[in-house]
Short mmCIF file of C-alpha atoms in Angstrom, two decimals:
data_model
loop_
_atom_site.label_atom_id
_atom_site.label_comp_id
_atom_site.label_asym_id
_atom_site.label_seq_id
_atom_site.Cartn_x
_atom_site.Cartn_y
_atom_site.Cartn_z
CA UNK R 1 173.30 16.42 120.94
CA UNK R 2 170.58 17.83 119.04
CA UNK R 3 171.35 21.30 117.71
CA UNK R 4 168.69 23.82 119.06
CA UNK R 5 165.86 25.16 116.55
CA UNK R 6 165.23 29.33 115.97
CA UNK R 7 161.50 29.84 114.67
CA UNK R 8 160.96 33.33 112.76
CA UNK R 9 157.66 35.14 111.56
CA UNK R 10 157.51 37.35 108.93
CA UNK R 11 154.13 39.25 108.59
CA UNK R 12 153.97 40.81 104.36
CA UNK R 13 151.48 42.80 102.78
CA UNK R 14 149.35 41.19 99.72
CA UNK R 15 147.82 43.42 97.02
CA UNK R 16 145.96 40.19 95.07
CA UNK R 17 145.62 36.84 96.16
CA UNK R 18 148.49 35.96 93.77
CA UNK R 19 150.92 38.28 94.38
CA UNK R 20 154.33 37.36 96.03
CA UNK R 21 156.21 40.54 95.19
CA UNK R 22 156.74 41.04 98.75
CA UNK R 23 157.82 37.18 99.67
CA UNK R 24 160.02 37.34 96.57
CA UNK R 25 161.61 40.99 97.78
CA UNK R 26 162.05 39.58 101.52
CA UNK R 27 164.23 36.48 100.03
CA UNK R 28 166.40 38.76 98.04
CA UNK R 29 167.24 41.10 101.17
CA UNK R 30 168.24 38.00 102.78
CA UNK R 31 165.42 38.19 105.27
CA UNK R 32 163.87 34.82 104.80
CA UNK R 33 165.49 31.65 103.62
CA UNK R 34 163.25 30.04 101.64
CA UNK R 35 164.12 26.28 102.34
CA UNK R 36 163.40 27.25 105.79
CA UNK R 37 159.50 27.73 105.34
CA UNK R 38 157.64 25.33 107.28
CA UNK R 39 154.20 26.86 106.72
CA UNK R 40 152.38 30.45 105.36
CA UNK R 41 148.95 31.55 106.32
CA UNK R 42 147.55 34.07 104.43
CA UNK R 43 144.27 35.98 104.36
CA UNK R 44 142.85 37.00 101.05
CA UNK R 45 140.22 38.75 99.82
CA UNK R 46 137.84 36.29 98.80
CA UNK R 47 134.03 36.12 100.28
CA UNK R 48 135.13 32.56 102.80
CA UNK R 49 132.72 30.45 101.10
CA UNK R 50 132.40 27.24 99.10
CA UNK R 51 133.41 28.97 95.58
CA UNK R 52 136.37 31.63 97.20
CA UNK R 53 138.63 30.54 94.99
CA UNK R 54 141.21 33.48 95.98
CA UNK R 55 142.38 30.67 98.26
CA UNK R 56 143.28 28.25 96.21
CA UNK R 57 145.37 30.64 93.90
CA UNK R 58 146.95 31.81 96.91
CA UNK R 59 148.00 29.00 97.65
CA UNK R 60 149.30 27.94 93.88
CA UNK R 61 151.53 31.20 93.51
CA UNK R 62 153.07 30.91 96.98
CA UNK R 63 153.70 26.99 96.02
CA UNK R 64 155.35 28.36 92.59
CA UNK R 65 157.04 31.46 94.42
CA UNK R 66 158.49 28.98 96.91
CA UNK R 67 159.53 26.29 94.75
CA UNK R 68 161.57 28.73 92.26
CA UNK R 69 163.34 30.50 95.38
CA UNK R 70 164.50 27.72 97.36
CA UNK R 71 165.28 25.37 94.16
CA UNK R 72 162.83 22.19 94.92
CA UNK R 73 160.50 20.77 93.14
CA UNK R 74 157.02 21.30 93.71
CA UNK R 75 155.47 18.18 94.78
CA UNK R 76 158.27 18.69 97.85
CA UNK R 77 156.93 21.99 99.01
CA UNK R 78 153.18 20.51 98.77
CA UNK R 79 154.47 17.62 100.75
CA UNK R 80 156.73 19.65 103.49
CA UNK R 81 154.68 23.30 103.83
CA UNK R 82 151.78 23.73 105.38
CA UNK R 83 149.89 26.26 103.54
CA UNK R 84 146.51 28.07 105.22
CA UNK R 85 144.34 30.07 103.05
CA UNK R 86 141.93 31.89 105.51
CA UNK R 87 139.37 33.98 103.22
CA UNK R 88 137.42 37.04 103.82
CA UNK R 89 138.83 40.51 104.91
CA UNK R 90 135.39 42.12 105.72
CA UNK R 91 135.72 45.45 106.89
CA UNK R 92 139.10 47.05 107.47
CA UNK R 93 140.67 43.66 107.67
CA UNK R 94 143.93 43.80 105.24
CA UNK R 95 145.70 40.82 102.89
CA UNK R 96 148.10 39.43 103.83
CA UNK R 97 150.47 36.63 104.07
CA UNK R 98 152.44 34.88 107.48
CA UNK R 99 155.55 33.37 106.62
CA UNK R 100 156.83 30.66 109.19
CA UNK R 101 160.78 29.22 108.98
CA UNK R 102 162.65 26.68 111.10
CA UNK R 103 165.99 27.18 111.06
CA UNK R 104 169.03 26.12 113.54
CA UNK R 105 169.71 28.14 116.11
CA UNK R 106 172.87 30.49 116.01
CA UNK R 107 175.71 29.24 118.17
CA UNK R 108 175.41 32.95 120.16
CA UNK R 109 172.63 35.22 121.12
CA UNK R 110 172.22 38.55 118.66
CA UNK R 111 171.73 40.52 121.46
CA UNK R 112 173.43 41.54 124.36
CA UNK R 113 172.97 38.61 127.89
CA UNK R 114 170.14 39.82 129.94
CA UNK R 115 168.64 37.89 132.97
CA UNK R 116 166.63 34.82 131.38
CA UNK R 117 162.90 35.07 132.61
CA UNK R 118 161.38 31.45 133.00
CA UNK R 119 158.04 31.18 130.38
CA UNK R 120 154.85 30.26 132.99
CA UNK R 121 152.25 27.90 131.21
CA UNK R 122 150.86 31.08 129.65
CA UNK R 123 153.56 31.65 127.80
CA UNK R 124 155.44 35.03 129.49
CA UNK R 125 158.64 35.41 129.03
CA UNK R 126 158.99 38.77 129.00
CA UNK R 127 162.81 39.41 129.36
CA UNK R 128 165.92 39.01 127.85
CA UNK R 129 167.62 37.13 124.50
CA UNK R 130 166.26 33.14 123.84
CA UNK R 131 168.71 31.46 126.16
CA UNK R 132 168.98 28.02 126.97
CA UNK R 133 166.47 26.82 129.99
CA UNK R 134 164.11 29.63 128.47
CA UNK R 135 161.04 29.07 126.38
CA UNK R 136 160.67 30.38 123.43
CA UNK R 137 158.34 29.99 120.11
CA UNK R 138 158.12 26.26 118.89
CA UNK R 139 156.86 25.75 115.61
CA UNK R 140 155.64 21.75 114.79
CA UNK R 141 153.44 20.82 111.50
CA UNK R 142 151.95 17.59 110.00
CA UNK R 143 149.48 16.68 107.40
CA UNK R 144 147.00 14.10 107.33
CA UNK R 145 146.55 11.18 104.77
CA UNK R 146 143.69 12.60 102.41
CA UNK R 147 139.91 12.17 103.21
CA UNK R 148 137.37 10.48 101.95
CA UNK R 149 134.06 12.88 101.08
CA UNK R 150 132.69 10.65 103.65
CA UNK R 151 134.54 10.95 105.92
CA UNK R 152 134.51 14.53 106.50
CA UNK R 153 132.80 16.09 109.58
CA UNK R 154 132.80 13.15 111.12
CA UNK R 155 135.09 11.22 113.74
CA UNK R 156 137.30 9.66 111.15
CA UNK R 157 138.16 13.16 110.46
CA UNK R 158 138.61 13.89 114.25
CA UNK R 159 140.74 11.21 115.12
CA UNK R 160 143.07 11.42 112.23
CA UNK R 161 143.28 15.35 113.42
CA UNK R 162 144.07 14.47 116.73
CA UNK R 163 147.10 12.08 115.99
CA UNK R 164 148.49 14.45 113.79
CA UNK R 165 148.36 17.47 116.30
CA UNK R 166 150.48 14.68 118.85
CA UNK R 167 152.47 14.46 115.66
CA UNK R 168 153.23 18.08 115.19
CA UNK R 169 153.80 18.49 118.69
CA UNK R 170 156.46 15.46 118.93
CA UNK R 171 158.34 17.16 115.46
CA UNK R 172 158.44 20.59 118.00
CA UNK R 173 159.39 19.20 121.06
CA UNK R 174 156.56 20.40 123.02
CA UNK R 175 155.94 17.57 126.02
CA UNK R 176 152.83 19.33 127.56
CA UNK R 177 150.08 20.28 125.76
CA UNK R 178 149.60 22.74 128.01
CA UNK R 179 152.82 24.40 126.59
CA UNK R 180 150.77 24.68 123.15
CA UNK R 181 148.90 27.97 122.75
CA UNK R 182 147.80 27.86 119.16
CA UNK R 183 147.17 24.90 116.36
CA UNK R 184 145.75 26.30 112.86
CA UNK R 185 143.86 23.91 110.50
CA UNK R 186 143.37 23.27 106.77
CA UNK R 187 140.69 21.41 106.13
CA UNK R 188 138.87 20.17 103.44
CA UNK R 189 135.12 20.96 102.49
CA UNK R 190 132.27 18.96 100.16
CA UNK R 191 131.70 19.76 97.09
CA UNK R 192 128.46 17.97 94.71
CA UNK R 193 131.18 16.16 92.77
CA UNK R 194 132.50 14.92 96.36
CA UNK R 195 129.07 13.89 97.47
CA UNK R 196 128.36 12.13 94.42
CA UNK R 197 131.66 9.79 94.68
CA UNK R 198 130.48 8.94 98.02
CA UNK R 199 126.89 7.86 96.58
CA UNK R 200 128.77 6.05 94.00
CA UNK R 201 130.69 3.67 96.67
CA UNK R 202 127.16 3.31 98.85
CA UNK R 203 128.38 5.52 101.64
CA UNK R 204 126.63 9.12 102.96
CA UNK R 205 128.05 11.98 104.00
CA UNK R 206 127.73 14.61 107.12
CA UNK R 207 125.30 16.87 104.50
CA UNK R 208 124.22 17.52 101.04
CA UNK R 209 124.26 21.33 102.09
CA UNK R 210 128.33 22.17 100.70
CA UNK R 211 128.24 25.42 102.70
CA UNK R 212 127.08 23.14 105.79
CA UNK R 213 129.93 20.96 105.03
CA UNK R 214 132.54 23.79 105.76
CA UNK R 215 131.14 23.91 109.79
CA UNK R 216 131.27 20.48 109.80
CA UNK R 217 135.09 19.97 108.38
CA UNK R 218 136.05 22.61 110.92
CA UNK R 219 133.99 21.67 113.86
CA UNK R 220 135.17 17.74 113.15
CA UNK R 221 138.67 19.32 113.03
CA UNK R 222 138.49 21.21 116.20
CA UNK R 223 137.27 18.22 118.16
CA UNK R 224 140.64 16.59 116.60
CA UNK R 225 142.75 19.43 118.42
CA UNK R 226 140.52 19.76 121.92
CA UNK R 227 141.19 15.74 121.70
CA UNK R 228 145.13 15.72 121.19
CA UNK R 229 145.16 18.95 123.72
CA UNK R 230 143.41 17.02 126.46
CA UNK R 231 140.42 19.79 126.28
CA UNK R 232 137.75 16.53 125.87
CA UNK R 233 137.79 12.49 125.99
CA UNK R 234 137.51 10.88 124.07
CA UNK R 235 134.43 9.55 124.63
CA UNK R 236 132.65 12.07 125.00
CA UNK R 237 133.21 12.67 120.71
CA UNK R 238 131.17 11.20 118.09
CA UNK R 239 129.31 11.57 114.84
CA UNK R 240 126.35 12.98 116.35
CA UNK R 241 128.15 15.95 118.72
CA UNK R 242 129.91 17.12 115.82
CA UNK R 243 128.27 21.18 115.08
CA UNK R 244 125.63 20.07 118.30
CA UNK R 245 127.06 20.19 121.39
CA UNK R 246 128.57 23.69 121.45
CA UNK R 247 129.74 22.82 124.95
CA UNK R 248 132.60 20.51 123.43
CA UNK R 249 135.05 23.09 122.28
CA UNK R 250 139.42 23.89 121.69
CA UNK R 251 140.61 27.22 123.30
CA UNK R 252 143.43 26.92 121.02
CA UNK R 253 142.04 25.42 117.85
CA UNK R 254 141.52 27.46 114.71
CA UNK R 255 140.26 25.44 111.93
CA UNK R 256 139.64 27.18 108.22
CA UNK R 257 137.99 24.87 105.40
CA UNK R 258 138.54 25.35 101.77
CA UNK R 259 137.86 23.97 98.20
CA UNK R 260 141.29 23.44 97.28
CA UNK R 261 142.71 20.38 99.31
CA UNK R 262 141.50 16.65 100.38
CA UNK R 263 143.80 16.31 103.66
CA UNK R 264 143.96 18.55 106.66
CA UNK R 265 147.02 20.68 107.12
CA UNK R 266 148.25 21.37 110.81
CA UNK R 267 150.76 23.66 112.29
CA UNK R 268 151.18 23.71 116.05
CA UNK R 269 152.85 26.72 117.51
CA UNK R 270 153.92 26.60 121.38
CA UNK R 271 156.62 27.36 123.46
CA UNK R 272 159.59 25.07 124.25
CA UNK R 273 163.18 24.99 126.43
CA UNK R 274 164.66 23.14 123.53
CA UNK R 275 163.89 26.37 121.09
CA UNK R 276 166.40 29.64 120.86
CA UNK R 277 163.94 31.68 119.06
CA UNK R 278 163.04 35.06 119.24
CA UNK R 279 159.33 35.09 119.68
CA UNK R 280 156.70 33.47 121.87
CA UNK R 281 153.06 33.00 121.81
CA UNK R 282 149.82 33.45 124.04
CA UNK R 283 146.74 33.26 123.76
CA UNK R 284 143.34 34.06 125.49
CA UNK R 285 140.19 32.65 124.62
CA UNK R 286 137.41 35.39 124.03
CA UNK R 287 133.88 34.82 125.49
CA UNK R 288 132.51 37.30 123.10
CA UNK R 289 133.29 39.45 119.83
CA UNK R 290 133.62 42.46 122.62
CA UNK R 291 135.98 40.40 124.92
CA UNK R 292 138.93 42.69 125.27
CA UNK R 293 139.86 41.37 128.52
CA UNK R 294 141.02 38.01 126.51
CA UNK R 295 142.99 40.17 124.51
CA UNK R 296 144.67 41.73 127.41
CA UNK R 297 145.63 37.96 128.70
CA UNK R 298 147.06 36.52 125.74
CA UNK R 299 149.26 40.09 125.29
CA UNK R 300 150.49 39.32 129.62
CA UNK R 301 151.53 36.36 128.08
CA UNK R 302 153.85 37.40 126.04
CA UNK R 303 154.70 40.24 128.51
CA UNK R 304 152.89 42.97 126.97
CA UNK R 305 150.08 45.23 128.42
CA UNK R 306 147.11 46.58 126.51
CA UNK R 307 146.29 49.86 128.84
CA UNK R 308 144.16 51.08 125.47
CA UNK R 309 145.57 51.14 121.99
CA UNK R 310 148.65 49.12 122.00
CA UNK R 311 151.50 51.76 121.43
CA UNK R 312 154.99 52.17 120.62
CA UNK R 313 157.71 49.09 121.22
CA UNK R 314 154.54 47.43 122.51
CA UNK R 315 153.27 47.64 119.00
CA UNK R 316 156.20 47.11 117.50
CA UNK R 317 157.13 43.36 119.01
CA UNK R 318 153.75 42.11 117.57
CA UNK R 319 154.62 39.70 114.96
CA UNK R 320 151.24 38.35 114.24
CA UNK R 321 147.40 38.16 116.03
CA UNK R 322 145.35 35.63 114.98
CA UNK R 323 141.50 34.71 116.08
CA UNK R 324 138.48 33.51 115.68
CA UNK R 325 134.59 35.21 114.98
CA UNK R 326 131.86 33.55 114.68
CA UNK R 327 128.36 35.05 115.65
CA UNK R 328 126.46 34.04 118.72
CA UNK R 329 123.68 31.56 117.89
CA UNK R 330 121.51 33.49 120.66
CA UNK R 331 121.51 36.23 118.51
CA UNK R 332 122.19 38.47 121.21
CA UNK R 333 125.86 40.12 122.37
CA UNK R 334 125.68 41.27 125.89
CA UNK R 335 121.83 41.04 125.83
CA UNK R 336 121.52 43.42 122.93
CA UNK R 337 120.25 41.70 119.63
CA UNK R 338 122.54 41.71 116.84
CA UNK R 339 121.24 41.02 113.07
CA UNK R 340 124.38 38.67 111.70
CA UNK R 341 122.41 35.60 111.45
CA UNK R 342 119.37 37.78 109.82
CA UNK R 343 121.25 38.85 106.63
CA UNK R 344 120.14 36.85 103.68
CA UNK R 345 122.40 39.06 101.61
CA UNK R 346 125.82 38.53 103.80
CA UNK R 347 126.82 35.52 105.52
CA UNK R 348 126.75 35.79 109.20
CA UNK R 349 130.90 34.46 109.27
CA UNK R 350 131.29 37.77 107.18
CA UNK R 351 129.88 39.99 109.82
CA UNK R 352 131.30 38.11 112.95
CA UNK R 353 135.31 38.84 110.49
CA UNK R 354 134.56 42.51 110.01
CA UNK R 355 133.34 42.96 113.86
CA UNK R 356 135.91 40.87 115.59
CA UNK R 357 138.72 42.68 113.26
CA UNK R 358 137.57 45.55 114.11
CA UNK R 359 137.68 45.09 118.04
CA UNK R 360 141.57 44.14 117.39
CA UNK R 361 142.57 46.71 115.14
CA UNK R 362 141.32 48.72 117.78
CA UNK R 363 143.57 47.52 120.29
CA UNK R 364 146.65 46.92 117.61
CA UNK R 365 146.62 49.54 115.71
CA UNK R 366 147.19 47.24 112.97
CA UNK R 367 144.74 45.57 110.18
CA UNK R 368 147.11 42.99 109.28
CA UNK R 369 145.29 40.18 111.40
CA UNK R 370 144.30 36.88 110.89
CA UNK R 371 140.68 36.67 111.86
CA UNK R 372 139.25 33.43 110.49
CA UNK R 373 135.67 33.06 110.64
CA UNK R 374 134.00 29.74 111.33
CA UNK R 375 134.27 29.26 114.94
CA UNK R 376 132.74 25.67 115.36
CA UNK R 377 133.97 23.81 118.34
CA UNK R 378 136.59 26.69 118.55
CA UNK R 379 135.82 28.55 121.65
CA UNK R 380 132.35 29.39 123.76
CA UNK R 381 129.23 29.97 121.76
CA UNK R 382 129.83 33.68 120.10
CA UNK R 383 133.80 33.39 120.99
CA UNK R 384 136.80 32.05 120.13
CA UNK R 385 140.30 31.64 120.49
CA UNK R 386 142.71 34.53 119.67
CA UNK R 387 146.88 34.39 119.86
CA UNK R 388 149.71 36.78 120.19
CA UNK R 389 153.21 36.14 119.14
CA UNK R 390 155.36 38.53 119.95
CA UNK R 391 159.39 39.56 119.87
CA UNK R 392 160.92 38.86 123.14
CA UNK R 393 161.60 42.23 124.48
CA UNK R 394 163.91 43.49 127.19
#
């Protein structure tokens, strides 16, 4: 019999892209294990483009950090842990890193029996310890072989996607991809070195434009989870949809490119029977950067209400939000014109972070949010996705 798996989130503060003091500190209380860490996501404050290169440093001191603590070598970690650089904290948006373990599930519950609630499709489960027949958080990851520059934003890119996010959600346990509310994507982008190897072999790429190859990594990437979530066929995908057809989009997907990797890096977070964790996830899927009402249905999920500011124990179960902005191509929200895609000073993704953060620090009463900007393929024109997980409360 296979012994049941706990997932745990730990949400810590980041004063530079490089620092770990908090990571390092949460190991020593004995709050994290680090040869539990499956994945971290972090959001640093870099400007999200081509040359942020506060991601990749991120993403070499947490390596470092978690090598030394858990006593591996490196080229493990960078093969086992998933690690998601998201940059850009426009506005009041705060640094920050998300710390994911897997570890086995203790043979009793830490708290005291209460009546198991069955988790709907949507995720509730808003009652009681993580008992057996209930489902709780579910945490899967996988990484793809590496891409060719070629081959990025385009349906190699997709389909390799896709089988991994099947793959993730086999190494979870999660059956029905319905029971997944929330897959988060590394992806690679193009740089003119990365264009030119192409050239070199005979082949093109997607475009010569390297901050138009970012949209295209992530849209090709969405279309890779919408795929392996059943949200589109297959053929209705190709080369020519990819960044087109804004009608072909993931409710669930959130896809962030950077400069410092060649492969795409997936985590899959749903909710599963065969888990004894303390946490679930939601999600909603917002039409627009005002879309409260989204917000409001992936906290029911989790058995939480919004009623305003989210307050007290309400506040306090949050473990982590994480969504989506991108600005509406109309150029409108609501009917009223908005200038995002007008600034030739800030990119429009920089806007669409600071306004959609703001909307759900509103709501939160936290700034310690993942909003990832970029939202191609990921959620209605203007939209996106945005998840909850949450401590299972009584």
């Amino acid at each position: 019999m296979n012994t049941p798996r706990q997932a745990l989130v730990h949400r810590l503060p980041a004063s530079a892209p490089d620092d770990v003091t908090a990571l390092v500190q949460a190991v020593d209380r004995g709050e994290i294990d680090p040869r539990a860490i499956v994945a971290v996501l972090g959001k640093t404050e870099g400007n999200g483009c081509v040359n942020d290169f506060s991601r990749g440093l991120a993403t070499q001191a947490l390596k470092h950090a978690i090598a030394r603590l858990a006593r591996r070598d490196l080229d493990d970690v960078a093969r086992d842990v998933a690690f998601v650089m998201s940059g850009g904290t426009e506005g009041g948006l705060s640094p920050h890193w998300l710390v994911f373990e897997v570890r086995d599930a203790p043979a009793a519950p830490a708290t005291p029996a209460a009546p198991p609630v069955q988790a709907s499709r949507a995720g509730a489960t808003a009652a009681g310890p993580a008992t057996e027949g209930v489902a709780t958080l579910a945490i899967g990851v996988a990484i793809t072989p590496a891409f060719l520059p070629e081959e990025i934003g385009r349906m190699p890119q997709a389909l390799r996607t896709a089988e991994a996010v099947q793959a993730a959600m086999r190494a979870a346990g999660i059956a029905d991809a319905r029971d997944v509310h929330y897959v988060q994507v590394k992806c690679p982008l193009l740089t003119r070195a990365r264009i030119e190897q192409a050239y070199g072999r005979g082949r093109d790429v997607a475009t010569e434009d390297t901050y138009l190859s970012m949209g295209y990594s992530r849209g090709a990437s969405a279309l890779g989870v919408a795929l392996a979530l059943g949200e589109v066929s297959a053929d209705a995908l190709s080369d020519a949809r990819v960044c087109r057809d804004a009608g072909l989009y993931s409710g669930r997907a959130s896809t962030s490119a950077g400069i410092e990797l060649m492969e795409n890096q997936i985590m899959v977070l749903g909710n599963s029977t065969a888990w004894r964790s303390d946490y679930i996830v939601g999600h909603g899927v917002m039409r627009d950067a005002l879309d409260v009402d989204a917000v409001d249905t992936a906290l029911a999920s989790v058995g939480l209400r919004m009623g305003g500011e989210l307050r007290g124990p309400g506040r306090e179960r949050v473990a982590a939000v994480l969504a989506k902005a991108e600005p509406s191509q109309t150029g409108a929200i609501r009917g009223r014109r908005h200038t995002m895609l007008d600034d030739s000073d800030i990119h429009a993704s920089r806007h669409a972070r600071a306004l959609v953060g703001g909307v759900l620090a509103g709501v939160f009463g936290e700034t310690q949010l993942f909003v990832s900007g970029g939202a191609e393929h990921q959620g209605p024109d203007g939209g996106g996705p945005v998840a909850v997980i949450a401590r299972r409360g009584p």
